PDB file of C-alpha atoms and ligand atoms in Angstrom:
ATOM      1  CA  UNK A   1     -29.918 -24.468 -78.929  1.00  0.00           C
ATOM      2  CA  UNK A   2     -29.744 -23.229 -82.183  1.00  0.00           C
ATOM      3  CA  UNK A   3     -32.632 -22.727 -84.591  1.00  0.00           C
ATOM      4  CA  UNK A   4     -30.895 -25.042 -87.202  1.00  0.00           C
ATOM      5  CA  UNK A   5     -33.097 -28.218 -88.416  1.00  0.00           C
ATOM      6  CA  UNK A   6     -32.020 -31.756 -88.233  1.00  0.00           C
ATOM      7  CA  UNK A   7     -32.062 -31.720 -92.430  1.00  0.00           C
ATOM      8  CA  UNK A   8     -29.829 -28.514 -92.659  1.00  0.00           C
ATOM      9  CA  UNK A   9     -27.676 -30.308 -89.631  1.00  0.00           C
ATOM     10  CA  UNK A  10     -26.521 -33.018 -91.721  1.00  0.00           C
ATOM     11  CA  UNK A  11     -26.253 -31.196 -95.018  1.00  0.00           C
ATOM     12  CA  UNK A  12     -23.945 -28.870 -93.358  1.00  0.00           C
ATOM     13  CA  UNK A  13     -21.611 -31.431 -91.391  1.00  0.00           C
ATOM     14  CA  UNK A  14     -19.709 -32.398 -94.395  1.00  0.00           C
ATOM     15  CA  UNK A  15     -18.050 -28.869 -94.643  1.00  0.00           C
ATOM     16  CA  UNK A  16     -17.206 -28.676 -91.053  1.00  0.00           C
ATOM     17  CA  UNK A  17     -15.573 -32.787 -91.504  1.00  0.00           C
ATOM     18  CA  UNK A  18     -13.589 -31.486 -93.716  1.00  0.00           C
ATOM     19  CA  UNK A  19     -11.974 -28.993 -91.642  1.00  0.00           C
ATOM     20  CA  UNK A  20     -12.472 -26.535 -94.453  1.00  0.00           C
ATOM     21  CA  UNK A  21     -14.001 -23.692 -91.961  1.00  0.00           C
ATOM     22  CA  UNK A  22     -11.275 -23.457 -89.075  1.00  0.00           C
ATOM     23  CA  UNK A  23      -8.855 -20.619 -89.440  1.00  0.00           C
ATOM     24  CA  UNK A  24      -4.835 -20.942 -88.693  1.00  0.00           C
ATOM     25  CA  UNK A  25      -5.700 -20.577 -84.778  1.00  0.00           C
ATOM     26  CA  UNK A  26      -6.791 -24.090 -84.649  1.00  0.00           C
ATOM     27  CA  UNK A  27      -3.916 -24.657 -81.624  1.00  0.00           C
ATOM     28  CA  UNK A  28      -7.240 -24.667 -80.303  1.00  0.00           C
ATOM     29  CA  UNK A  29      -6.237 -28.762 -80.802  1.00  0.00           C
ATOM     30  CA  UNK A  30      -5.793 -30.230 -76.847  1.00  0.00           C
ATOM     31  CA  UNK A  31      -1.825 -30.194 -76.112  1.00  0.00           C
ATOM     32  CA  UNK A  32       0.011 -32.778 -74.700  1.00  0.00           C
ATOM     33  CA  UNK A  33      -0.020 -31.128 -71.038  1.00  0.00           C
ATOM     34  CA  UNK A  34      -2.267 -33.384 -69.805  1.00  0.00           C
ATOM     35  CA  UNK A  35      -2.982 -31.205 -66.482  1.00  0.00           C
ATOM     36  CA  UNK A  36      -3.762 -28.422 -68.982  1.00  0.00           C
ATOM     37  CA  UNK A  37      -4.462 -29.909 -72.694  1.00  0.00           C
ATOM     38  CA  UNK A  38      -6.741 -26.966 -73.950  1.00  0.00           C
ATOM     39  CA  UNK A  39      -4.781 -23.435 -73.799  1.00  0.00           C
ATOM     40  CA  UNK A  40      -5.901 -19.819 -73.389  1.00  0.00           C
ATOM     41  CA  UNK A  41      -4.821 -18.936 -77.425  1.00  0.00           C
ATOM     42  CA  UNK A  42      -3.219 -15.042 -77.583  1.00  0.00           C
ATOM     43  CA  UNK A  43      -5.497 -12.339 -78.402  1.00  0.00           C
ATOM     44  CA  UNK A  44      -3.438 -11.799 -81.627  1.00  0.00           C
ATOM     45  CA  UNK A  45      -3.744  -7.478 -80.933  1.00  0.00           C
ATOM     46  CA  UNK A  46      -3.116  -5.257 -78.109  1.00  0.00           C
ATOM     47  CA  UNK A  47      -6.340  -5.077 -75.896  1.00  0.00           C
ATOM     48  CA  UNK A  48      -6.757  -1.106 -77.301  1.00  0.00           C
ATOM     49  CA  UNK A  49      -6.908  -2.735 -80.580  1.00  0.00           C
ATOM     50  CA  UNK A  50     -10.188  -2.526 -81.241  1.00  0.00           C
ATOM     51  CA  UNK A  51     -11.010   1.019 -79.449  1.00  0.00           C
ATOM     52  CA  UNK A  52     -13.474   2.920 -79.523  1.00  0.00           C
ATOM     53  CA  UNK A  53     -15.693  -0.072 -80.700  1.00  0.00           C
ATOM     54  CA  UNK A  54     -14.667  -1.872 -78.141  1.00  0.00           C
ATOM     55  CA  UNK A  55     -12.690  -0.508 -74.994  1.00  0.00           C
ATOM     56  CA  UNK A  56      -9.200  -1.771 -74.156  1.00  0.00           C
ATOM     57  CA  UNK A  57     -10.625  -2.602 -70.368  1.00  0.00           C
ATOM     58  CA  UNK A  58     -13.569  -4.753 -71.753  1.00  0.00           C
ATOM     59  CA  UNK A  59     -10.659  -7.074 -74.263  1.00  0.00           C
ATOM     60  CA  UNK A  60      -8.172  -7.429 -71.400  1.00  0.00           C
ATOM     61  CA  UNK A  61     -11.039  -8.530 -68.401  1.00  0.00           C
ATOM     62  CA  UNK A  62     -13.531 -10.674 -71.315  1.00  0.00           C
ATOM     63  CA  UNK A  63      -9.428 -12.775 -73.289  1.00  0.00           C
ATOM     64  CA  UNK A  64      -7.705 -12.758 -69.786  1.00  0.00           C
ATOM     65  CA  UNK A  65     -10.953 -13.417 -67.684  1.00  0.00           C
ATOM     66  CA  UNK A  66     -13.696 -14.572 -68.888  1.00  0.00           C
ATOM     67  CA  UNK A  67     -12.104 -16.766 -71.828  1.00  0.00           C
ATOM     68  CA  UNK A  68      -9.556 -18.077 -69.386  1.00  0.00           C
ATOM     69  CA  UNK A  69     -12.171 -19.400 -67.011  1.00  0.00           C
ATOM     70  CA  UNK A  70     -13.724 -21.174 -69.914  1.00  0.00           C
ATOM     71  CA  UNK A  71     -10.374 -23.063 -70.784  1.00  0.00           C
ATOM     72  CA  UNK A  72      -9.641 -23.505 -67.162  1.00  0.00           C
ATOM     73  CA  UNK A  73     -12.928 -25.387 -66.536  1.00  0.00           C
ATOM     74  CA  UNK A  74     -12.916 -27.122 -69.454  1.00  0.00           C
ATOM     75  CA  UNK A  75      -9.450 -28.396 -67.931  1.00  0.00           C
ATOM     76  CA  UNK A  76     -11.086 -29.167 -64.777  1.00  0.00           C
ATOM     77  CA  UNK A  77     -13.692 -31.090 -66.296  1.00  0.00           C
ATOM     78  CA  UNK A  78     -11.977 -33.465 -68.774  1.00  0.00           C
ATOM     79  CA  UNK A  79      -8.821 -33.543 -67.017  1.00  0.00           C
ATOM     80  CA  UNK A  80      -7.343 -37.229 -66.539  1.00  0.00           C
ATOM     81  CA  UNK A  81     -10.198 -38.381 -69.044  1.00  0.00           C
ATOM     82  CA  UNK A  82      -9.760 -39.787 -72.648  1.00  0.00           C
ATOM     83  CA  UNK A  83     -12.013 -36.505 -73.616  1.00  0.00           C
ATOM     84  CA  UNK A  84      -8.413 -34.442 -73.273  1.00  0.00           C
ATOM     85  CA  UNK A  85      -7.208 -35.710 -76.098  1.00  0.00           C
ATOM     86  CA  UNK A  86      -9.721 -34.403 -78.180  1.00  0.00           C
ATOM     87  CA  UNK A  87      -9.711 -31.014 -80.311  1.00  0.00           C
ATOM     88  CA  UNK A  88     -12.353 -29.103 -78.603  1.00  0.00           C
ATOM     89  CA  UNK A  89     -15.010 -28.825 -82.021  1.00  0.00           C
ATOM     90  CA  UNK A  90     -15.270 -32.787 -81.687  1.00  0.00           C
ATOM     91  CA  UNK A  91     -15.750 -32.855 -77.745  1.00  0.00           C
ATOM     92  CA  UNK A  92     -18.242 -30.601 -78.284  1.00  0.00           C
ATOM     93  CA  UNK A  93     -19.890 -32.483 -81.362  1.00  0.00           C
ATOM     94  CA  UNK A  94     -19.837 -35.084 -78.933  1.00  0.00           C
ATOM     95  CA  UNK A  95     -21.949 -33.541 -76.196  1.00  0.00           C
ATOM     96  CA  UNK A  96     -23.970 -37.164 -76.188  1.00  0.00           C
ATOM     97  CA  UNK A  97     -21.243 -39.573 -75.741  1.00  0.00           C
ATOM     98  CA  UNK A  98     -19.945 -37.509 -72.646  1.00  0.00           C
ATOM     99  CA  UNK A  99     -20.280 -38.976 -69.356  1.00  0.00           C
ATOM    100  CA  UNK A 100     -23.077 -37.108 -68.040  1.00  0.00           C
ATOM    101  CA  UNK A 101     -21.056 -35.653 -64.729  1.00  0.00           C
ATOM    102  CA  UNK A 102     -19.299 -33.195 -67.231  1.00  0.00           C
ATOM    103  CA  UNK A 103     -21.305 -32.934 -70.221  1.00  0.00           C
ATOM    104  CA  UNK A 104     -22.538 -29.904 -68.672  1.00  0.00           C
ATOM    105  CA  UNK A 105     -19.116 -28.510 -68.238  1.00  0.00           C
ATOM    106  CA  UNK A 106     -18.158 -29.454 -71.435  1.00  0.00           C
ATOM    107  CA  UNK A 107     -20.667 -27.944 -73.586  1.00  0.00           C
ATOM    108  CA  UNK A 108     -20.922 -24.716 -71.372  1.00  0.00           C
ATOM    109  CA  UNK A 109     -16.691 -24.499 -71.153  1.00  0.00           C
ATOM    110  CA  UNK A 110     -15.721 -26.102 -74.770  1.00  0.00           C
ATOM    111  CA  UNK A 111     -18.214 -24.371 -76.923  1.00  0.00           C
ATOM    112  CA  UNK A 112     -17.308 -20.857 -74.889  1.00  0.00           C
ATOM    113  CA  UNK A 113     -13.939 -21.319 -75.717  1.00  0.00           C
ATOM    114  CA  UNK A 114     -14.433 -22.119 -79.139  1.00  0.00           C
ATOM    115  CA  UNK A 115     -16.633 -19.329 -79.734  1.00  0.00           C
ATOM    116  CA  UNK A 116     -14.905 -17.015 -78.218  1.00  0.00           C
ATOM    117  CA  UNK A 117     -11.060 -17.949 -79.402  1.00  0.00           C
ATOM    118  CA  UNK A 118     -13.350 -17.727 -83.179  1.00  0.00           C
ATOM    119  CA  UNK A 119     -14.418 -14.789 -81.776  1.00  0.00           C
ATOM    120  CA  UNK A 120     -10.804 -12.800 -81.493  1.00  0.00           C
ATOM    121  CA  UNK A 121      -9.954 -13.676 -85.123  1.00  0.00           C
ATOM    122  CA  UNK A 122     -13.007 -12.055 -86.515  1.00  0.00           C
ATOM    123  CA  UNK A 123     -12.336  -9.028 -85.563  1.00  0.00           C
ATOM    124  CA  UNK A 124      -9.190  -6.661 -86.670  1.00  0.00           C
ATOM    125  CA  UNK A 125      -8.668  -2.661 -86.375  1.00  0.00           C
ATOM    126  CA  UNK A 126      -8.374  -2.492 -90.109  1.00  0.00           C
ATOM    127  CA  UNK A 127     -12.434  -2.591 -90.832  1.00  0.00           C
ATOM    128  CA  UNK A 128     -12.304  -2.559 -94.140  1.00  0.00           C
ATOM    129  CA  UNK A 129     -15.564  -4.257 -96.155  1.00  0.00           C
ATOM    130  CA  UNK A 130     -16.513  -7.354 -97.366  1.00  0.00           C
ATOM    131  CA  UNK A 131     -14.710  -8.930-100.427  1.00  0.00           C
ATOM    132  CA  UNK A 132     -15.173 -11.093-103.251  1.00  0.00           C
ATOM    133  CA  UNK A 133     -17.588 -14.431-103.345  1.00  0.00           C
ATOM    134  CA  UNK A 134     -19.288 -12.989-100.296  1.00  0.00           C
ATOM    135  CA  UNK A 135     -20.672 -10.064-102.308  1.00  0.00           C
ATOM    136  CA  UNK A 136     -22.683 -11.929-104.516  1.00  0.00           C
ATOM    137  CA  UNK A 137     -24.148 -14.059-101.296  1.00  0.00           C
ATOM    138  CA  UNK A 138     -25.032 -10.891 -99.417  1.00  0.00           C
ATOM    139  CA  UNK A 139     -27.263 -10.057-102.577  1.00  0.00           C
ATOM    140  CA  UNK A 140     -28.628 -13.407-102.668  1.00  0.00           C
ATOM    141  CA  UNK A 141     -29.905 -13.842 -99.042  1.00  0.00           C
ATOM    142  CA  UNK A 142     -30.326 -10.100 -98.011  1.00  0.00           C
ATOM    143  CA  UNK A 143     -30.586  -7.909-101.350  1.00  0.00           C
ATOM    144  CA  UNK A 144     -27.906  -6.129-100.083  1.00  0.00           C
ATOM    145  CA  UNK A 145     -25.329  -5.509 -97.409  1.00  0.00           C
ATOM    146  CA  UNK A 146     -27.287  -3.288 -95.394  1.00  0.00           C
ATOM    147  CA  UNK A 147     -30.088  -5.686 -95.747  1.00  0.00           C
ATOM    148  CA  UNK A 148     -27.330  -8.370 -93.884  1.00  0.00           C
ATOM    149  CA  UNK A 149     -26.852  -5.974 -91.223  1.00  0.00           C
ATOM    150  CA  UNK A 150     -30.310  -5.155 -90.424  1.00  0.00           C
ATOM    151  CA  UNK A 151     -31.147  -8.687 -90.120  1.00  0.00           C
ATOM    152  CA  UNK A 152     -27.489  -9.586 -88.344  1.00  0.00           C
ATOM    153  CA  UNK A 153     -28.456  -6.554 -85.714  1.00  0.00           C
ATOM    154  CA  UNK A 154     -32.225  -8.275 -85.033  1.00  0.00           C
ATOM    155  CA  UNK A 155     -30.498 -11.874 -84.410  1.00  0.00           C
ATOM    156  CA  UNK A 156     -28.385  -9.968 -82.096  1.00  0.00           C
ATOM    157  CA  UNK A 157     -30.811  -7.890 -80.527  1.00  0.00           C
ATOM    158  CA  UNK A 158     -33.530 -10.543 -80.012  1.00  0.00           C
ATOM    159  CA  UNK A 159     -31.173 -12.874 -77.898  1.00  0.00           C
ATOM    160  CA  UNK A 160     -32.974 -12.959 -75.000  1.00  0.00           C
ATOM    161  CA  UNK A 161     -30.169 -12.761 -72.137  1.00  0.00           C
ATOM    162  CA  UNK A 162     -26.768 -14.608 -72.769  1.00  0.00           C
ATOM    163  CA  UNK A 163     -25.493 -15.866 -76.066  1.00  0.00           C
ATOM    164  CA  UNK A 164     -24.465 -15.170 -79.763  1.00  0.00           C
ATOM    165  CA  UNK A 165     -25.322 -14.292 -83.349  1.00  0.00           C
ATOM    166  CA  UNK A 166     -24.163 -15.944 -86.002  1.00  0.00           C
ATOM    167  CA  UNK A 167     -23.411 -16.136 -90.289  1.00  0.00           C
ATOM    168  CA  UNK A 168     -23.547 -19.662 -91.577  1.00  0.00           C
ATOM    169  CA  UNK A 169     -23.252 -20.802 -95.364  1.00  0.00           C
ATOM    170  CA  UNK A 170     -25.992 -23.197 -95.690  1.00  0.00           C
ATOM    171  CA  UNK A 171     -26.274 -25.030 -99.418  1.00  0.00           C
ATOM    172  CA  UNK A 172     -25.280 -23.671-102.498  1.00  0.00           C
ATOM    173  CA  UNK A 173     -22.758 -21.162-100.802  1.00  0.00           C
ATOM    174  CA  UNK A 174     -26.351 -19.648 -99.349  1.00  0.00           C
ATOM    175  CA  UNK A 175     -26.164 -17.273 -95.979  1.00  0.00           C
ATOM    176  CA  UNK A 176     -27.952 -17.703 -93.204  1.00  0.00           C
ATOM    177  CA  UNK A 177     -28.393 -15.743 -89.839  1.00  0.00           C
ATOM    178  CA  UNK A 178     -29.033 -17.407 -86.445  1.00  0.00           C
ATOM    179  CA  UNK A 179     -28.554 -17.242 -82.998  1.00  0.00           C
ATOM    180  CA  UNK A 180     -27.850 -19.428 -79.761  1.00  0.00           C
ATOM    181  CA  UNK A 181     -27.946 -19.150 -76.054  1.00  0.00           C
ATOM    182  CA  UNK A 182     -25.350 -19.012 -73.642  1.00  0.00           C
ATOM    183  CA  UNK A 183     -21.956 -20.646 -75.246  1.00  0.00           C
ATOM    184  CA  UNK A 184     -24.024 -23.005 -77.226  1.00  0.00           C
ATOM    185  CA  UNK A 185     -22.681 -22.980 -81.003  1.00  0.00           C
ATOM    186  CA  UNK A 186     -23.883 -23.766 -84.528  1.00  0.00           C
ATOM    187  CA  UNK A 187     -20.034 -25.769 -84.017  1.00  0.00           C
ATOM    188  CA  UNK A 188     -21.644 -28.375 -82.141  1.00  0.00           C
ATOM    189  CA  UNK A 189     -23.943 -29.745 -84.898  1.00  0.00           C
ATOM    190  CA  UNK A 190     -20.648 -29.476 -87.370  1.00  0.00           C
ATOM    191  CA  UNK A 191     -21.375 -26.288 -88.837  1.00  0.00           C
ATOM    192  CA  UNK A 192     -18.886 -23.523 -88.716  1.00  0.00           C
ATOM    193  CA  UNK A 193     -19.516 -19.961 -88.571  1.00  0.00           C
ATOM    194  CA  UNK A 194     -18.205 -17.642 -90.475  1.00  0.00           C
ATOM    195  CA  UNK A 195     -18.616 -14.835 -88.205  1.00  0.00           C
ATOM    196  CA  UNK A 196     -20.190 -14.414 -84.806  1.00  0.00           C
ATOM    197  CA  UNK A 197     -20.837 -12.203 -82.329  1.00  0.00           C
ATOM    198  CA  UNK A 198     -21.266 -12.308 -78.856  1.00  0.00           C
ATOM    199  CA  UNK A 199     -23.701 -10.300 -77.254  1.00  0.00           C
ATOM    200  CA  UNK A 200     -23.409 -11.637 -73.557  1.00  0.00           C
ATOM    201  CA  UNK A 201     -23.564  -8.155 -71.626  1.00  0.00           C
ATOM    202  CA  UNK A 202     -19.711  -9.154 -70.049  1.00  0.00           C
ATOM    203  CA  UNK A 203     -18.972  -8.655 -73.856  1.00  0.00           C
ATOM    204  CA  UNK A 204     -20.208  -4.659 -73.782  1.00  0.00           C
ATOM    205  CA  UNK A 205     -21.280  -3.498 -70.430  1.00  0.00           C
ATOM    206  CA  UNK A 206     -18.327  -1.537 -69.395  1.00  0.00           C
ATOM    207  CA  UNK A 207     -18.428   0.706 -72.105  1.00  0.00           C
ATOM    208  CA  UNK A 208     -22.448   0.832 -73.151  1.00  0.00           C
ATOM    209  CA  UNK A 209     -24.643  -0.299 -70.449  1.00  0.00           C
ATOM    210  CA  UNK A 210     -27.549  -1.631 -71.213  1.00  0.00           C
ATOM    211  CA  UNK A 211     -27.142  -0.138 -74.840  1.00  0.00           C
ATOM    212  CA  UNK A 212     -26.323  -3.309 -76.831  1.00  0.00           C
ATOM    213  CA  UNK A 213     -28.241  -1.940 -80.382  1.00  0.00           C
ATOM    214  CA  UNK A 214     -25.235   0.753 -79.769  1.00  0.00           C
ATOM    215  CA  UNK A 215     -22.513  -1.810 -79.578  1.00  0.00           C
ATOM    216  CA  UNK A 216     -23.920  -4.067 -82.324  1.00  0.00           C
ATOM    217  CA  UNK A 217     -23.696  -0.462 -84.314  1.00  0.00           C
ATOM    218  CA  UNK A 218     -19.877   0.088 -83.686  1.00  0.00           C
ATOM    219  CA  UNK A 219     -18.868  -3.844 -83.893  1.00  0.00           C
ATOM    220  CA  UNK A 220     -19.699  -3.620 -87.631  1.00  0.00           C
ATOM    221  CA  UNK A 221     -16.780  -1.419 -87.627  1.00  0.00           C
ATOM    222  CA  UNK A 222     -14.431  -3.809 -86.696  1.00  0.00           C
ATOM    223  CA  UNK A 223     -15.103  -6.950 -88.478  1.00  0.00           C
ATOM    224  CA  UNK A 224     -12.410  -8.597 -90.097  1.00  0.00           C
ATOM    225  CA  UNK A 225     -13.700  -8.886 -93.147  1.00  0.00           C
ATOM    226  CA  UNK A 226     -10.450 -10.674 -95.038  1.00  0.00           C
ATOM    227  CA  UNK A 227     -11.091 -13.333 -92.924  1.00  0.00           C
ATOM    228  CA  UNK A 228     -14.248 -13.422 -92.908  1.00  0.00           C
ATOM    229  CA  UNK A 229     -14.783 -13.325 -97.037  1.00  0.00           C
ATOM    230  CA  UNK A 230     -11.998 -15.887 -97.018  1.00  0.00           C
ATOM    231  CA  UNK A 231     -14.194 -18.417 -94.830  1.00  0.00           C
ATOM    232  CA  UNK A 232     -16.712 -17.676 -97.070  1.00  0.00           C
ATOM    233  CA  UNK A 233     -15.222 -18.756-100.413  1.00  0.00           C
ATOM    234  CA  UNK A 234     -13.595 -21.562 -98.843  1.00  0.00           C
ATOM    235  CA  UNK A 235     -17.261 -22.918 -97.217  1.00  0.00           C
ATOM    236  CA  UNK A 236     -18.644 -22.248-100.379  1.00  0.00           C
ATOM    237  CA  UNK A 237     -16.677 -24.251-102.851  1.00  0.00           C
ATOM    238  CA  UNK A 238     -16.802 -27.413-100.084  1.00  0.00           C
TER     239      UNK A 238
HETATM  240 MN1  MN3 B 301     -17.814 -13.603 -74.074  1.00  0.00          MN
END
């Protein structure tokens, strides 16, 4: 899991309760089609979007693939059950209450497709840098942006295997890096990111290999930071 403490945990669940930190693309809510309630969301860009960062190949196989198979066994799993009903950041804040014959499922399929529909709105062809409230908090926690991305790249880099880095805003608007394995997510103790970024290889292997410090590099690039300073001021004031 995560590196978060149980202290930090609590402090930080009032933001997510308040449903300050979810972007427009909550539809991520489970729909009434109870064979299906949880939805593959649209990309929201053409899979050459993001190029050269990220190759058109690698968006179409990891939205139309890999995401898909998330939603489609998160179907499987809670299909038929009162758990369909539920947005997916509560069934997976509710990893303990789950029958234990899909809490598995759940946690593995729910948080990956809540990271990774999070994941598609963070990122945008139009770059751009980092604006407003967020400024100040870079300074505060890193000295400086570079500082942030040197420490962002290490969390990334240091993920043994499968999984993701993250930004949180801890107390007093404060930024903090961590990471988790596989599709676990800071989400699932109530805290939610601000940005993230998956470093599974499925994520960058067509294009770079084994070369994930490359990819980290170029995904800098294409952070959509508009979003992303927006989350910020709105976690911050909560
Ligand atoms: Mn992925």
């Amino acid at each position: 899991m995560t590196t978060f403490n149980r202290r930090e945990m609590l402090r930080t669940t009032a933001l997510g309760a308040a449903g300050l930190m979810l972007p427009s693309f909550a539809g991520i809510a489970a729909a009434a089609d109870e064979a299906a309630p949880f939805k593959l969301p649209e990309l929201g860009y053409a899979f050459d979007a993001l190029e050269p960062a990220i190759d058109a190949k690698t968006m179409e196989i990891h939205h139309d693939r890999h995401h898909k198979a998330y939603v489609d066994n998160l179907n499987k799993a809670v299909m038929g059950t009162e758990w369909a009903k539920m947005p997916v950041d509560k069934l997976i804040q509710s990893l303990e209450k789950l029958p234990e014959n899909i809490r598995t499922a759940v946690r593995n399929n729910g948080g990956g497709h809540w990271n990774h529909t999070f994941f598609w709105t963070i990122m945008s062809n139009k770059g751009g840098k980092p604006s407003g409230d967020i400024n100040d908090a870079f300074a505060n926690a890193f000295v400086d942006f570079e500082g942030f991305k040197k420490q962002f790249t290490t969390a990334a880099m240091t993920r043994f295997g499968s999984g993701w880095a993250w930004l949180v805003v801890g107390e007093g608007g404060k930024l903090k890096i961590v990471s988790s394995a596989n599709q676990d997510t800071p989400v699932m103790q109530g805290v939610y990111p601000i940005l993230g970024l998956d470093v599974w290889e499925h994520a960058y292997y067509l294009k770079y290999q084994n070369k994930r410090a490359e990819y980290v590099a170029n995904w800098f690039s294409i952070i959509n930071w508009d979003l992303v300073s927006d989350l910020y001021t709105k976690a911050a004031k909560a």
